[in-house]
């Protein structure tokens, strides 16, 4: 009664960014229901053939050992490009912290999404000199404020 289903967004940081992406992809595959206007993937926990044992242990903990390192939940590049074209959003914001070791996979996803035939807008926002999800630990910093302002402007944009 109080919500506006025409302004629905999905967003998440770190592993929550992965969840937001999978939710938007499933909505596009199954159709019907609410339309997702946009998605914000804030320093998502995207990996690929990552050999770092610490990242592998962290992913194993995040998903309770259910999914390997090449599963689309952690490696969206493993999804066929046809599924990207069914992404149920008209725009995606990807934030990347410049010192985040996950940055190469985050950037690669934006590039691949842009080249996939998906008709939406993929925006990349990079924060220099910061690590993974820095904005959660230093809410008062000017960079965190700019990150939040970018997210708010992305969500509140009319089109």
Coordinates of N, CA and C in Angstrom, one line a residue:
X1 N 0.8 -1.2 0.0 CA 0.0 0.0 0.0 C 0.9 1.3 0.0
X2 N 2.0 1.2 0.6 CA 2.8 2.4 0.7 C 4.0 2.4 -0.2
X3 N 4.3 1.3 -0.9 CA 5.4 1.2 -1.8 C 5.0 1.5 -3.2
X4 N 6.0 1.8 -4.0 CA 5.8 2.1 -5.4 C 6.6 1.0 -6.2
X5 N 5.8 0.0 -6.6 CA 6.5 -1.2 -7.3 C 7.1 -0.8 -8.6
X6 N 6.8 0.4 -9.1 CA 7.5 0.8 -10.4 C 8.9 1.4 -10.1
X7 N 9.3 1.5 -8.8 CA 10.6 2.1 -8.5 C 11.4 1.0 -7.7
X8 N 11.2 -0.2 -8.0 CA 11.9 -1.3 -7.3 C 13.4 -1.4 -7.7
X9 N 14.3 -1.4 -6.8 CA 15.7 -1.6 -7.0 C 16.2 -2.7 -6.1
X10 N 17.2 -3.4 -6.6 CA 17.9 -4.4 -5.8 C 19.3 -3.9 -5.6
X11 N 19.9 -4.1 -4.4 CA 21.2 -3.6 -4.1 C 21.8 -4.5 -3.0
X12 N 23.1 -4.6 -3.0 CA 23.8 -5.3 -2.0 C 25.3 -5.0 -2.1
X13 N 26.0 -5.2 -1.0 CA 27.5 -5.0 -1.0 C 28.1 -6.4 -0.7
X14 N 29.3 -6.5 -1.2 CA 30.1 -7.8 -1.1 C 29.2 -9.0 -1.6
X15 N 29.0 -10.0 -0.7 CA 28.2 -11.1 -1.2 C 26.8 -10.7 -1.4
X16 N 26.3 -9.7 -0.8 CA 25.0 -9.1 -1.0 C 24.8 -8.6 -2.5
X17 N 25.9 -8.1 -3.0 CA 25.9 -7.7 -4.4 C 25.7 -8.9 -5.4
X18 N 26.3 -10.1 -5.0 CA 26.1 -11.3 -5.8 C 24.6 -11.7 -5.7
X19 N 24.0 -11.6 -4.5 CA 22.6 -12.0 -4.3 C 21.7 -11.1 -5.1
X20 N 22.0 -9.8 -5.1 CA 21.2 -8.8 -5.9 C 21.2 -9.1 -7.4
X21 N 22.4 -9.5 -7.9 CA 22.5 -9.8 -9.3 C 21.7 -11.1 -9.6
X22 N 21.9 -12.1 -8.8 CA 21.2 -13.4 -9.1 C 19.7 -13.1 -9.0
X23 N 19.2 -12.3 -8.1 CA 17.8 -12.0 -8.0 C 17.3 -11.3 -9.3
X24 N 18.0 -10.4 -9.8 CA 17.6 -9.6 -11.0 C 17.7 -10.6 -12.2
X25 N 18.6 -11.5 -12.2 CA 18.7 -12.4 -13.3 C 17.5 -13.4 -13.3
X26 N 17.2 -13.9 -12.1 CA 16.1 -14.8 -12.0 C 14.8 -14.2 -12.3
X27 N 14.6 -12.9 -11.9 CA 13.4 -12.2 -12.2 C 13.2 -12.0 -13.7
X28 N 14.3 -11.8 -14.4 CA 14.3 -11.7 -15.9 C 14.0 -13.0 -16.6
X29 N 14.4 -14.1 -16.0 CA 14.2 -15.4 -16.6 C 12.8 -15.9 -16.4
X30 N 12.2 -15.6 -15.3 CA 10.9 -16.1 -15.0 C 9.8 -15.2 -15.4
X31 N 10.1 -13.9 -15.6 CA 9.1 -12.9 -16.0 C 8.0 -12.8 -15.0
X32 N 7.0 -11.9 -15.3 CA 5.9 -11.7 -14.4 C 6.3 -10.9 -13.2
X33 N 5.4 -10.7 -12.3 CA 5.7 -10.0 -11.0 C 6.2 -8.6 -11.2
X34 N 6.9 -8.1 -10.2 CA 7.4 -6.7 -10.3 C 8.5 -6.5 -11.2
X35 N 8.6 -5.4 -11.8 CA 9.7 -5.0 -12.7 C 10.8 -4.4 -11.8
X36 N 12.0 -4.8 -12.0 CA 13.1 -4.3 -11.2 C 13.7 -3.1 -12.0
X37 N 13.7 -1.9 -11.5 CA 14.1 -0.8 -12.3 C 15.6 -0.7 -12.4
X38 N 16.3 -1.1 -11.4 CA 17.8 -1.1 -11.4 C 18.4 -1.9 -10.3
X39 N 19.7 -2.1 -10.5 CA 20.5 -2.9 -9.5 C 21.8 -2.2 -9.2
X40 N 22.1 -2.2 -7.9 CA 23.4 -1.6 -7.5 C 24.2 -2.7 -6.8
X41 N 25.4 -3.0 -7.5 CA 26.3 -4.0 -7.0 C 27.5 -3.3 -6.4
X42 N 27.5 -3.2 -5.1 CA 28.5 -2.4 -4.3 C 29.7 -3.3 -3.9
X43 N 30.8 -3.2 -4.6 CA 31.9 -4.1 -4.4 C 31.6 -5.5 -4.2
X44 N 30.8 -6.1 -5.2 CA 30.4 -7.5 -5.1 C 31.5 -8.5 -5.0
X45 N 31.2 -9.6 -4.4 CA 32.2 -10.6 -4.1 C 32.3 -11.5 -5.4
X46 N 32.8 -10.9 -6.5 CA 32.9 -11.7 -7.7 C 34.3 -12.2 -7.8
X47 N 34.4 -13.5 -8.1 CA 35.6 -14.2 -8.3 C 35.6 -15.0 -9.5
X48 N 36.7 -15.6 -9.9 CA 36.7 -16.4 -11.1 C 37.6 -17.6 -10.7
X49 N 38.5 -17.9 -11.5 CA 39.5 -19.0 -11.2 C 40.5 -18.4 -10.3
X50 N 40.1 -18.1 -9.1 CA 40.9 -17.4 -8.1 C 41.6 -18.5 -7.2
X51 N 42.9 -18.4 -7.1 CA 43.7 -19.4 -6.4 C 44.0 -19.1 -5.0
X52 N 43.6 -17.9 -4.6 CA 43.9 -17.4 -3.2 C 43.2 -18.3 -2.2
X53 N 43.9 -19.0 -1.4 CA 43.2 -19.9 -0.4 C 42.3 -19.1 0.6
X54 N 42.6 -17.9 0.9 CA 41.8 -17.1 1.8 C 40.4 -16.8 1.2
X55 N 40.4 -16.4 -0.1 CA 39.2 -16.2 -0.8 C 38.4 -17.4 -1.0
X56 N 39.0 -18.5 -1.2 CA 38.3 -19.8 -1.4 C 37.6 -20.2 0.0
X57 N 38.4 -20.0 1.1 CA 37.8 -20.3 2.4 C 36.6 -19.4 2.7
X58 N 36.8 -18.1 2.4 CA 35.7 -17.1 2.6 C 34.5 -17.5 1.8
X59 N 34.6 -17.9 0.5 CA 33.5 -18.2 -0.3 C 32.9 -19.5 0.2
X60 N 33.7 -20.5 0.7 CA 33.1 -21.7 1.3 C 32.3 -21.4 2.5
X61 N 32.7 -20.4 3.3 CA 32.0 -20.0 4.5 C 30.7 -19.3 4.1
X62 N 30.8 -18.4 3.1 CA 29.6 -17.6 2.7 C 28.5 -18.5 2.2
X63 N 28.8 -19.5 1.4 CA 27.8 -20.4 0.8 C 27.7 -21.8 1.5
X64 N 28.3 -21.9 2.7 CA 28.3 -23.1 3.5 C 28.8 -24.3 2.7
X65 N 29.7 -24.1 1.8 CA 30.4 -25.1 1.0 C 29.5 -25.7 -0.1
X66 N 28.4 -25.1 -0.4 CA 27.5 -25.7 -1.4 C 27.9 -25.5 -2.9
X67 N 28.7 -24.4 -3.1 CA 29.0 -24.0 -4.5 C 30.5 -23.8 -4.7
X68 N 31.0 -24.3 -5.8 CA 32.4 -24.2 -6.0 C 32.8 -22.8 -6.6
X69 N 34.0 -22.6 -6.9 CA 34.5 -21.3 -7.3 C 34.1 -20.9 -8.7
X70 N 33.6 -21.9 -9.5 CA 33.2 -21.6 -10.8 C 31.6 -21.5 -10.9
X71 N 31.0 -21.5 -9.8 CA 29.5 -21.4 -9.8 C 29.1 -19.9 -10.1
X72 N 28.0 -19.7 -10.9 CA 27.6 -18.3 -11.2 C 27.3 -17.5 -10.0
X73 N 27.1 -18.1 -8.9 CA 26.8 -17.3 -7.7 C 28.0 -16.4 -7.3
X74 N 29.2 -17.0 -7.5 CA 30.5 -16.2 -7.2 C 31.2 -15.8 -8.5
X75 N 30.9 -16.4 -9.6 CA 31.5 -16.1 -10.9 C 30.5 -15.8 -11.9
X76 N 29.9 -14.6 -12.0 CA 28.8 -14.4 -13.0 C 29.3 -14.6 -14.4
X77 N 30.6 -14.6 -14.6 CA 31.2 -14.8 -16.0 C 30.9 -16.2 -16.5
X78 N 30.6 -17.1 -15.5 CA 30.3 -18.5 -15.9 C 28.9 -18.6 -16.5
X79 N 28.1 -17.6 -16.4 CA 26.7 -17.6 -17.0 C 26.8 -17.4 -18.5
X80 N 25.9 -18.1 -19.3 CA 25.9 -17.8 -20.7 C 25.4 -16.4 -21.0
X81 N 26.0 -15.8 -22.0 CA 25.6 -14.4 -22.4 C 24.1 -14.2 -22.6
X82 N 23.5 -15.3 -23.1 CA 22.0 -15.2 -23.3 C 21.3 -14.9 -22.0
X83 N 21.7 -15.4 -20.9 CA 21.0 -15.1 -19.7 C 21.2 -13.7 -19.2
X84 N 22.4 -13.0 -19.6 CA 22.6 -11.6 -19.3 C 21.6 -10.7 -20.0
X85 N 21.2 -11.1 -21.2 CA 20.3 -10.3 -22.0 C 18.9 -10.3 -21.3
X86 N 18.6 -11.2 -20.4 CA 17.4 -11.3 -19.7 C 17.4 -10.7 -18.4
X87 N 18.5 -10.0 -18.1 CA 18.6 -9.3 -16.8 C 17.4 -8.3 -16.7
X88 N 16.7 -8.4 -15.5 CA 15.4 -7.7 -15.4 C 15.6 -6.3 -14.9
X89 N 16.6 -5.6 -15.3 CA 16.8 -4.2 -14.9 C 17.1 -3.4 -16.2
X90 N 16.9 -2.1 -16.1 CA 17.2 -1.3 -17.2 C 18.6 -0.6 -17.0
X91 N 19.1 -0.8 -15.7 CA 20.4 -0.2 -15.4 C 21.1 -0.9 -14.2
X92 N 22.4 -0.9 -14.3 CA 23.2 -1.5 -13.2 C 24.3 -0.5 -12.9
X93 N 24.5 -0.3 -11.6 CA 25.6 0.4 -11.0 C 26.6 -0.6 -10.4
X94 N 27.8 -0.6 -10.8 CA 28.8 -1.4 -10.2 C 29.8 -0.5 -9.5
X95 N 30.0 -0.6 -8.2 CA 31.0 0.1 -7.6 C 32.2 -0.8 -7.3
X96 N 33.4 -0.2 -7.5 CA 34.7 -0.9 -7.3 C 35.6 -0.1 -6.5
X97 N 36.1 -0.6 -5.4 CA 37.1 0.0 -4.7 C 38.5 -0.3 -5.3
X98 N 39.2 0.7 -5.6 CA 40.4 0.6 -6.4 C 41.5 -0.4 -5.9
X99 N 41.6 -0.6 -4.6 CA 42.6 -1.5 -4.0 C 42.0 -2.9 -3.7
X100 N 40.7 -3.1 -4.0 CA 40.0 -4.4 -3.8 C 40.6 -5.4 -4.8
X101 N 41.1 -6.5 -4.2 CA 41.6 -7.6 -5.1 C 40.6 -8.2 -6.0
X102 N 39.3 -7.9 -5.7 CA 38.2 -8.5 -6.5 C 37.9 -7.6 -7.7
X103 N 38.6 -6.4 -7.8 CA 38.3 -5.4 -8.8 C 38.4 -5.9 -10.3
X104 N 39.4 -6.8 -10.6 CA 39.4 -7.3 -12.0 C 38.2 -8.0 -12.4
X105 N 37.6 -8.8 -11.5 CA 36.4 -9.5 -11.9 C 35.2 -8.6 -11.9
X106 N 35.1 -7.6 -11.0 CA 34.0 -6.7 -11.0 C 34.0 -5.9 -12.4
X107 N 35.2 -5.4 -12.7 CA 35.3 -4.6 -14.0 C 35.0 -5.5 -15.2
X108 N 35.5 -6.7 -15.2 CA 35.3 -7.6 -16.3 C 33.8 -7.9 -16.5
X109 N 33.1 -8.0 -15.4 CA 31.6 -8.2 -15.5 C 31.0 -7.0 -16.2
X110 N 31.3 -5.8 -15.8 CA 30.7 -4.6 -16.5 C 31.0 -4.6 -18.0
X111 N 32.3 -4.9 -18.3 CA 32.6 -4.9 -19.7 C 31.9 -6.0 -20.5
X112 N 31.7 -7.1 -19.9 CA 31.0 -8.2 -20.5 C 29.5 -7.9 -20.6
X113 N 29.0 -7.3 -19.6 CA 27.5 -6.9 -19.7 C 27.3 -5.9 -20.8
X114 N 28.2 -5.0 -20.9 CA 28.0 -4.0 -21.9 C 28.1 -4.6 -23.3
X115 N 28.9 -5.6 -23.5 CA 29.0 -6.3 -24.8 C 28.1 -7.5 -25.0
X116 N 27.2 -7.7 -24.1 CA 26.4 -8.9 -24.2 C 25.1 -8.8 -25.1
X117 N 24.8 -7.6 -25.4 CA 23.5 -7.4 -26.1 C 22.4 -7.0 -25.2
X118 N 22.7 -6.9 -23.9 CA 21.7 -6.4 -22.9 C 21.4 -5.0 -23.2
X119 N 20.2 -4.6 -23.3 CA 19.9 -3.2 -23.8 C 20.0 -2.1 -22.7
X120 N 20.4 -2.5 -21.5 CA 20.4 -1.5 -20.4 C 21.7 -0.7 -20.3
X121 N 21.8 0.1 -19.3 CA 23.0 0.9 -19.0 C 23.8 0.2 -17.8
X122 N 25.1 0.0 -18.1 CA 26.0 -0.5 -17.0 C 26.9 0.6 -16.7
X123 N 26.8 1.1 -15.4 CA 27.7 2.2 -15.0 C 28.7 1.7 -14.0
X124 N 30.0 2.1 -14.2 CA 31.1 1.7 -13.3 C 31.5 3.0 -12.5
X125 N 31.6 2.8 -11.2 CA 32.0 3.9 -10.3 C 33.2 3.3 -9.5
X126 N 34.4 3.9 -9.6 CA 35.6 3.5 -9.0 C 36.0 4.5 -7.9
X127 N 36.3 4.0 -6.7 CA 36.8 4.8 -5.7 C 38.3 4.6 -5.5
X128 N 39.1 5.6 -5.8 CA 40.6 5.4 -5.7 C 41.1 5.2 -4.3
X129 N 42.1 4.4 -4.2 CA 42.9 4.3 -2.9 C 42.1 3.6 -1.8
X130 N 41.1 2.8 -2.0 CA 40.3 2.2 -1.0 C 40.2 0.7 -1.2
X131 N 40.0 -0.1 -0.2 CA 39.8 -1.5 -0.3 C 38.4 -1.9 -0.2
X132 N 38.1 -3.2 -0.3 CA 36.8 -3.9 -0.4 C 35.9 -3.3 0.7
X133 N 34.8 -2.8 0.2 CA 33.7 -2.3 1.1 C 34.1 -1.3 2.2
X134 N 35.1 -0.5 1.8 CA 35.7 0.5 2.7 C 34.6 1.4 3.4
X135 N 33.5 1.6 2.6 CA 32.5 2.6 3.0 C 31.7 2.1 4.2
X136 N 31.8 0.8 4.5 CA 31.1 0.3 5.7 C 31.8 0.6 7.0
X137 N 33.1 0.8 6.9 CA 33.9 0.9 8.1 C 34.3 2.4 8.4
X138 N 34.1 3.3 7.4 CA 34.4 4.7 7.6 C 33.3 5.5 7.0
X139 N 32.2 5.5 7.7 CA 31.0 6.2 7.2 C 31.1 7.7 7.0
X140 N 32.0 8.3 7.8 CA 32.2 9.7 7.8 C 33.2 10.2 6.8
X141 N 33.8 9.3 6.1 CA 34.9 9.8 5.2 C 34.2 10.5 4.0
X142 N 34.9 11.4 3.4 CA 34.4 12.1 2.1 C 34.2 11.1 1.0
X143 N 35.1 10.1 0.9 CA 34.9 9.1 -0.2 C 33.6 8.2 0.1
X144 N 33.3 7.9 1.3 CA 32.1 7.1 1.6 C 30.9 8.0 1.3
X145 N 31.0 9.3 1.7 CA 29.8 10.2 1.4 C 29.6 10.3 -0.1
X146 N 30.7 10.3 -0.9 CA 30.5 10.4 -2.4 C 30.0 9.1 -2.9
X147 N 30.4 8.0 -2.3 CA 29.9 6.7 -2.7 C 28.4 6.7 -2.5
X148 N 27.9 7.1 -1.3 CA 26.5 7.1 -1.0 C 25.8 8.1 -1.9
X149 N 26.3 9.2 -2.2 CA 25.7 10.2 -3.1 C 25.5 9.7 -4.5
X150 N 26.5 8.9 -4.9 CA 26.5 8.3 -6.3 C 25.4 7.3 -6.3
X151 N 25.3 6.4 -5.3 CA 24.2 5.4 -5.2 C 22.8 6.1 -5.1
X152 N 22.7 7.1 -4.3 CA 21.4 7.8 -4.2 C 21.0 8.4 -5.5
X153 N 21.9 9.1 -6.2 CA 21.6 9.7 -7.5 C 21.3 8.6 -8.5
X154 N 21.9 7.5 -8.5 CA 21.6 6.4 -9.4 C 20.2 5.9 -9.2
X155 N 19.8 5.8 -8.0 CA 18.4 5.3 -7.6 C 17.4 6.3 -7.9
X156 N 17.7 7.6 -7.6 CA 16.7 8.6 -7.7 C 16.5 9.2 -9.1
X157 N 17.4 8.8 -10.0 CA 17.3 9.4 -11.4 C 16.0 9.0 -12.0
X158 N 15.4 9.9 -12.8 CA 14.1 9.6 -13.3 C 14.0 8.5 -14.3
X159 N 15.1 8.4 -15.2 CA 15.0 7.3 -16.2 C 16.0 6.2 -15.9

